[in-house]
Amino acid sequence: MTVIKDGDTYLLYDYKNAQATFDPFSEISSVKKDGKVVGFIAKNEKTEKYGYIDVRGNIKVKFEYDSLGIINNGKTYDYSYNVNNNVIVASKNKKYGVINLTKGATVLDFK
């Protein structure tokens, strides 16, 4: 999987099958673990919701979150970053929680 910029949008392209694999994204960030890209956090262009796709093209976190990222001073930042313990902060309906990126499961409830 690789990211291709197409005008103002981004596509995840699967070289093995020679095709774009998902609807276009308005934002996309790589996620690294131990220096290796393990997936992508992306914002669906149509729904404007965030989700997580692993490097094999599997949706691990559904595209239903208002943001996924690192929180600093009350704002969520969606930059390329390293993850530890496969967890990340998510927001949904003005509530924050922590989810597991590999399972999509809630680790800390949204409050």
GROMACS .gro file of N, CA and C in nm:
model
  333
    1MET      N    1   0.085  -0.118   0.000
    1MET     CA    2   0.000   0.000   0.000
    1MET      C    3   0.089   0.123   0.000
    2THR      N    4   0.049   0.217  -0.082
    2THR     CA    5   0.118   0.345  -0.083
    2THR      C    6   0.016   0.457  -0.099
    3VAL      N    7   0.054   0.576  -0.057
    3VAL     CA    8  -0.033   0.691  -0.065
    3VAL      C    9  -0.004   0.767  -0.194
    4ILE      N   10  -0.108   0.802  -0.267
    4ILE     CA   11  -0.095   0.881  -0.390
    4ILE      C   12  -0.180   1.007  -0.373
    5LYS      N   13  -0.119   1.122  -0.401
    5LYS     CA   14  -0.193   1.249  -0.396
    5LYS      C   15  -0.256   1.271  -0.532
    6ASP      N   16  -0.387   1.299  -0.533
    6ASP     CA   17  -0.462   1.323  -0.656
    6ASP      C   18  -0.537   1.454  -0.640
    7GLY      N   19  -0.475   1.564  -0.680
    7GLY     CA   20  -0.534   1.696  -0.659
    7GLY      C   21  -0.537   1.729  -0.512
    8ASP      N   22  -0.657   1.751  -0.458
    8ASP     CA   23  -0.673   1.783  -0.315
    8ASP      C   24  -0.703   1.660  -0.231
    9THR      N   25  -0.705   1.542  -0.291
    9THR     CA   26  -0.737   1.420  -0.217
    9THR      C   27  -0.621   1.322  -0.222
   10TYR      N   28  -0.633   1.219  -0.140
   10TYR     CA   29  -0.533   1.114  -0.131
   10TYR      C   30  -0.599   0.979  -0.156
   11LEU      N   31  -0.524   0.890  -0.218
   11LEU     CA   32  -0.571   0.754  -0.243
   11LEU      C   33  -0.471   0.656  -0.184
   12LEU      N   34  -0.522   0.544  -0.135
   12LEU     CA   35  -0.435   0.432  -0.097
   12LEU      C   36  -0.433   0.339  -0.218
   13TYR      N   37  -0.314   0.314  -0.268
   13TYR     CA   38  -0.300   0.235  -0.390
   13TYR      C   39  -0.236   0.101  -0.357
   14ASP      N   40  -0.298  -0.004  -0.404
   14ASP     CA   41  -0.249  -0.141  -0.385
   14ASP      C   42  -0.175  -0.183  -0.512
   15TYR      N   43  -0.041  -0.184  -0.505
   15TYR     CA   44   0.040  -0.221  -0.622
   15TYR      C   45   0.018  -0.365  -0.665
   16LYS      N   46  -0.002  -0.451  -0.567
   16LYS     CA   47  -0.019  -0.593  -0.599
   16LYS      C   48  -0.139  -0.615  -0.690
   17ASN      N   49  -0.250  -0.547  -0.663
   17ASN     CA   50  -0.372  -0.562  -0.743
   17ASN      C   51  -0.393  -0.446  -0.841
   18ALA      N   52  -0.297  -0.355  -0.846
   18ALA     CA   53  -0.298  -0.242  -0.940
   18ALA      C   54  -0.428  -0.162  -0.937
   19GLN      N   55  -0.466  -0.118  -0.814
   19GLN     CA   56  -0.589  -0.040  -0.802
   19GLN      C   57  -0.591   0.043  -0.674
   20ALA      N   58  -0.667   0.152  -0.678
   20ALA     CA   59  -0.696   0.227  -0.556
   20ALA      C   60  -0.794   0.143  -0.476
   21THR      N   61  -0.775   0.139  -0.345
   21THR     CA   62  -0.851   0.044  -0.265
   21THR      C   63  -0.970   0.101  -0.189
   22PHE      N   64  -0.977   0.232  -0.174
   22PHE     CA   65  -1.084   0.293  -0.094
   22PHE      C   66  -1.130   0.421  -0.160
   23ASP      N   67  -1.240   0.477  -0.109
   23ASP     CA   68  -1.282   0.610  -0.151
   23ASP      C   69  -1.170   0.709  -0.121
   24PRO      N   70  -1.169   0.824  -0.188
   24PRO     CA   71  -1.065   0.924  -0.162
   24PRO      C   72  -1.068   0.975  -0.018
   25PHE      N   73  -0.952   1.017   0.029
   25PHE     CA   74  -0.936   1.074   0.163
   25PHE      C   75  -0.897   1.220   0.151
   26SER      N   76  -0.947   1.302   0.242
   26SER     CA   77  -0.907   1.443   0.245
   26SER      C   78  -0.782   1.463   0.329
   27GLU      N   79  -0.753   1.369   0.419
   27GLU     CA   80  -0.633   1.372   0.502
   27GLU      C   81  -0.586   1.229   0.521
   28ILE      N   82  -0.455   1.213   0.533
   28ILE     CA   83  -0.401   1.080   0.563
   28ILE      C   84  -0.267   1.097   0.634
   29SER      N   85  -0.242   1.014   0.734
   29SER     CA   86  -0.117   1.015   0.809
   29SER      C   87  -0.070   0.872   0.826
   30SER      N   88   0.059   0.853   0.810
   30SER     CA   89   0.113   0.719   0.833
   30SER      C   90   0.131   0.696   0.983
   31VAL      N   91   0.117   0.572   1.023
   31VAL     CA   92   0.136   0.532   1.162
   31VAL      C   93   0.254   0.437   1.164
   32LYS      N   94   0.349   0.466   1.252
   32LYS     CA   95   0.470   0.384   1.260
   32LYS      C   96   0.482   0.318   1.396
   33LYS      N   97   0.540   0.202   1.394
   33LYS     CA   98   0.573   0.131   1.518
   33LYS      C   99   0.714   0.076   1.499
   34ASP      N  100   0.801   0.110   1.592
   34ASP     CA  101   0.941   0.071   1.584
   34ASP      C  102   1.004   0.114   1.451
   35GLY      N  103   0.966   0.234   1.404
   35GLY     CA  104   1.023   0.291   1.283
   35GLY      C  105   0.967   0.238   1.152
   36LYS      N  106   0.872   0.147   1.159
   36LYS     CA  107   0.815   0.086   1.039
   36LYS      C  108   0.669   0.127   1.024
   37VAL      N  109   0.628   0.165   0.902
   37VAL     CA  110   0.489   0.201   0.878
   37VAL      C  111   0.402   0.077   0.895
   38VAL      N  112   0.301   0.088   0.983
   38VAL     CA  113   0.211  -0.025   1.009
   38VAL      C  114   0.069   0.003   0.962
   39GLY      N  115   0.041   0.129   0.924
   39GLY     CA  116  -0.093   0.161   0.878
   39GLY      C  117  -0.111   0.309   0.852
   40PHE      N  118  -0.237   0.346   0.832
   40PHE     CA  119  -0.270   0.484   0.797
   40PHE      C  120  -0.397   0.528   0.869
   41ILE      N  121  -0.392   0.646   0.928
   41ILE     CA  122  -0.512   0.710   0.979
   41ILE      C  123  -0.556   0.806   0.870
   42ALA      N  124  -0.682   0.795   0.830
   42ALA     CA  125  -0.730   0.875   0.718
   42ALA      C  126  -0.867   0.934   0.749
   43LYS      N  127  -0.898   1.043   0.680
   43LYS     CA  128  -1.029   1.109   0.692
   43LYS      C  129  -1.102   1.089   0.560
   44ASN      N  130  -1.215   1.020   0.566
   44ASN     CA  131  -1.295   0.994   0.447
   44ASN      C  132  -1.346   1.126   0.392
   45GLU      N  133  -1.323   1.148   0.263
   45GLU     CA  134  -1.361   1.275   0.202
   45GLU      C  135  -1.512   1.299   0.205
   46LYS      N  136  -1.592   1.196   0.190
   46LYS     CA  137  -1.738   1.211   0.185
   46LYS      C  138  -1.800   1.227   0.324
   47THR      N  139  -1.762   1.141   0.418
   47THR     CA  140  -1.824   1.144   0.551
   47THR      C  141  -1.753   1.236   0.648
   48GLU      N  142  -1.628   1.272   0.617
   48GLU     CA  143  -1.543   1.353   0.704
   48GLU      C  144  -1.518   1.286   0.839
   49LYS      N  145  -1.519   1.154   0.840
   49LYS     CA  146  -1.490   1.076   0.961
   49LYS      C  147  -1.355   1.006   0.945
   50TYR      N  148  -1.289   0.982   1.058
   50TYR     CA  149  -1.157   0.918   1.060
   50TYR      C  150  -1.168   0.769   1.089
   51GLY      N  151  -1.072   0.695   1.036
   51GLY     CA  152  -1.059   0.553   1.062
   51GLY      C  153  -0.914   0.512   1.045
   52TYR      N  154  -0.889   0.385   1.064
   52TYR     CA  155  -0.752   0.333   1.055
   52TYR      C  156  -0.749   0.211   0.963
   53ILE      N  157  -0.652   0.211   0.872
   53ILE     CA  158  -0.632   0.101   0.777
   53ILE      C  159  -0.490   0.049   0.796
   54ASP      N  160  -0.473  -0.083   0.810
   54ASP     CA  161  -0.339  -0.138   0.823
   54ASP      C  162  -0.271  -0.145   0.685
   55VAL      N  163  -0.144  -0.179   0.682
   55VAL     CA  164  -0.068  -0.179   0.556
   55VAL      C  165  -0.115  -0.287   0.458
   56ARG      N  166  -0.193  -0.380   0.504
   56ARG     CA  167  -0.249  -0.483   0.414
   56ARG      C  168  -0.382  -0.439   0.352
   57GLY      N  169  -0.429  -0.322   0.394
   57GLY     CA  170  -0.554  -0.270   0.339
   57GLY      C  171  -0.678  -0.310   0.416
   58ASN      N  172  -0.660  -0.360   0.538
   58ASN     CA  173  -0.774  -0.398   0.622
   58ASN      C  174  -0.817  -0.280   0.709
   59ILE      N  175  -0.947  -0.251   0.709
   59ILE     CA  176  -0.998  -0.147   0.798
   59ILE      C  177  -1.002  -0.205   0.939
   60LYS      N  178  -0.919  -0.149   1.026
   60LYS     CA  179  -0.911  -0.197   1.164
   60LYS      C  180  -0.993  -0.111   1.259
   61VAL      N  181  -1.007   0.017   1.226
   61VAL     CA  182  -1.092   0.108   1.303
   61VAL      C  183  -1.188   0.171   1.204
   62LYS      N  184  -1.316   0.150   1.225
   62LYS     CA  185  -1.418   0.200   1.132
   62LYS      C  186  -1.410   0.352   1.118
   63PHE      N  187  -1.453   0.400   1.003
   63PHE     CA  188  -1.453   0.544   0.975
   63PHE      C  189  -1.576   0.608   1.037
   64GLU      N  190  -1.568   0.627   1.170
   64GLU     CA  191  -1.680   0.683   1.245
   64GLU      C  192  -1.636   0.784   1.351
   65TYR      N  193  -1.509   0.821   1.352
   65TYR     CA  194  -1.457   0.909   1.456
   65TYR      C  195  -1.436   1.051   1.405
   66ASP      N  196  -1.460   1.148   1.492
   66ASP     CA  197  -1.439   1.289   1.457
   66ASP      C  198  -1.291   1.321   1.448
   67SER      N  199  -1.208   1.250   1.522
   67SER     CA  200  -1.063   1.265   1.513
   67SER      C  201  -0.995   1.143   1.573
   68LEU      N  202  -0.877   1.118   1.526
   68LEU     CA  203  -0.788   1.015   1.581
   68LEU      C  204  -0.651   1.079   1.588
   69GLY      N  205  -0.585   1.071   1.700
   69GLY     CA  206  -0.453   1.132   1.708
   69GLY      C  207  -0.402   1.148   1.848
   70ILE      N  208  -0.311   1.241   1.860
   70ILE     CA  209  -0.246   1.271   1.986
   70ILE      C  210  -0.306   1.400   2.039
   71ILE      N  211  -0.342   1.404   2.166
   71ILE     CA  212  -0.402   1.524   2.223
   71ILE      C  213  -0.296   1.607   2.295
   72ASN      N  214  -0.298   1.737   2.266
   72ASN     CA  215  -0.208   1.830   2.330
   72ASN      C  216  -0.285   1.959   2.355
   73ASN      N  217  -0.298   1.999   2.479
   73ASN     CA  218  -0.372   2.121   2.517
   73ASN      C  219  -0.515   2.119   2.466
   74GLY      N  220  -0.581   2.004   2.471
   74GLY     CA  221  -0.721   1.995   2.435
   74GLY      C  222  -0.749   1.984   2.286
   75LYS      N  223  -0.646   1.987   2.202
   75LYS     CA  224  -0.665   1.973   2.058
   75LYS      C  225  -0.606   1.841   2.012
   76THR      N  226  -0.672   1.779   1.916
   76THR     CA  227  -0.621   1.653   1.861
   76THR      C  228  -0.539   1.685   1.737
   77TYR      N  229  -0.419   1.633   1.730
   77TYR     CA  230  -0.332   1.653   1.615
   77TYR      C  231  -0.321   1.525   1.536
   78ASP      N  232  -0.334   1.535   1.405
   78ASP     CA  233  -0.332   1.418   1.318
   78ASP      C  234  -0.207   1.419   1.231
   79TYR      N  235  -0.094   1.405   1.292
   79TYR     CA  236   0.033   1.401   1.221
   79TYR      C  237   0.080   1.257   1.207
   80SER      N  238   0.182   1.239   1.124
   80SER     CA  239   0.247   1.108   1.122
   80SER      C  240   0.313   1.090   1.258
   81TYR      N  241   0.299   0.976   1.317
   81TYR     CA  242   0.351   0.958   1.451
   81TYR      C  243   0.375   0.810   1.479
   82ASN      N  244   0.445   0.789   1.587
   82ASN     CA  245   0.471   0.653   1.633
   82ASN      C  246   0.366   0.616   1.737
   83VAL      N  247   0.325   0.490   1.737
   83VAL     CA  248   0.231   0.443   1.839
   83VAL      C  249   0.300   0.342   1.928
   84ASN      N  250   0.263   0.346   2.054
   84ASN     CA  251   0.311   0.246   2.150
   84ASN      C  252   0.189   0.172   2.201
   85ASN      N  253   0.203   0.046   2.223
   85ASN     CA  254   0.095  -0.036   2.278
   85ASN      C  255  -0.029  -0.040   2.189
   86ASN      N  256  -0.017   0.004   2.063
   86ASN     CA  257  -0.126  -0.002   1.965
   86ASN      C  258  -0.251   0.073   2.006
   87VAL      N  259  -0.238   0.177   2.089
   87VAL     CA  260  -0.355   0.254   2.129
   87VAL      C  261  -0.341   0.400   2.085
   88ILE      N  262  -0.457   0.464   2.067
   88ILE     CA  263  -0.458   0.603   2.025
   88ILE      C  264  -0.584   0.671   2.078
   89VAL      N  265  -0.577   0.803   2.098
   89VAL     CA  266  -0.690   0.880   2.145
   89VAL      C  267  -0.785   0.905   2.028
   90ALA      N  268  -0.915   0.894   2.054
   90ALA     CA  269  -1.017   0.918   1.952
   90ALA      C  270  -1.124   1.009   2.010
   91SER      N  271  -1.189   1.085   1.922
   91SER     CA  272  -1.304   1.163   1.967
   91SER      C  273  -1.424   1.127   1.880
   92LYS      N  274  -1.540   1.126   1.947
   92LYS     CA  275  -1.665   1.093   1.881
   92LYS      C  276  -1.777   1.162   1.957
   93ASN      N  277  -1.856   1.241   1.886
   93ASN     CA  278  -1.968   1.313   1.948
   93ASN      C  279  -1.923   1.398   2.067
   94LYS      N  280  -1.811   1.467   2.052
   94LYS     CA  281  -1.755   1.557   2.153
   94LYS      C  282  -1.711   1.487   2.281
   95LYS      N  283  -1.687   1.356   2.272
   95LYS     CA  284  -1.635   1.279   2.384
   95LYS      C  285  -1.505   1.215   2.341
   96TYR      N  286  -1.415   1.194   2.437
   96TYR     CA  287  -1.284   1.135   2.408
   96TYR      C  288  -1.270   0.999   2.474
   97GLY      N  289  -1.198   0.911   2.407
   97GLY     CA  290  -1.168   0.779   2.460
   97GLY      C  291  -1.039   0.729   2.398
   98VAL      N  292  -1.002   0.610   2.434
   98VAL     CA  293  -0.880   0.548   2.379
   98VAL      C  294  -0.921   0.418   2.314
   99ILE      N  295  -0.871   0.396   2.191
   99ILE     CA  296  -0.904   0.273   2.118
   99ILE      C  297  -0.776   0.199   2.080
  100ASN      N  298  -0.791   0.070   2.061
  100ASN     CA  299  -0.683  -0.016   2.015
  100ASN      C  300  -0.685  -0.015   1.863
  101LEU      N  301  -0.573   0.021   1.801
  101LEU     CA  302  -0.568   0.031   1.655
  101LEU      C  303  -0.577  -0.104   1.585
  102THR      N  304  -0.525  -0.208   1.643
  102THR     CA  305  -0.524  -0.337   1.574
  102THR      C  306  -0.655  -0.412   1.587
  103LYS      N  307  -0.733  -0.379   1.691
  103LYS     CA  308  -0.860  -0.449   1.713
  103LYS      C  309  -0.981  -0.359   1.695
  104GLY      N  310  -0.960  -0.228   1.697
  104GLY     CA  311  -1.071  -0.134   1.687
  104GLY      C  312  -1.155  -0.128   1.813
  105ALA      N  313  -1.109  -0.191   1.919
  105ALA     CA  314  -1.186  -0.199   2.044
  105ALA      C  315  -1.156  -0.079   2.134
  106THR      N  316  -1.257  -0.038   2.210
  106THR     CA  317  -1.241   0.070   2.306
  106THR      C  318  -1.160   0.021   2.426
  107VAL      N  319  -1.055   0.095   2.460
  107VAL     CA  320  -0.971   0.062   2.575
  107VAL      C  321  -1.016   0.145   2.696
  108LEU      N  322  -1.040   0.274   2.675
  108LEU     CA  323  -1.097   0.362   2.777
  108LEU      C  324  -1.224   0.422   2.720
  109ASP      N  325  -1.334   0.412   2.795
  109ASP     CA  326  -1.464   0.458   2.748
  109ASP      C  327  -1.463   0.606   2.710
  110PHE      N  328  -1.550   0.642   2.619
  110PHE     CA  329  -1.565   0.780   2.574
  110PHE      C  330  -1.644   0.859   2.679
  111LYS      N  331  -1.585   0.971   2.722
  111LYS     CA  332  -1.648   1.057   2.823
  111LYS      C  333  -1.629   1.201   2.784
   0.00000   0.00000   0.00000
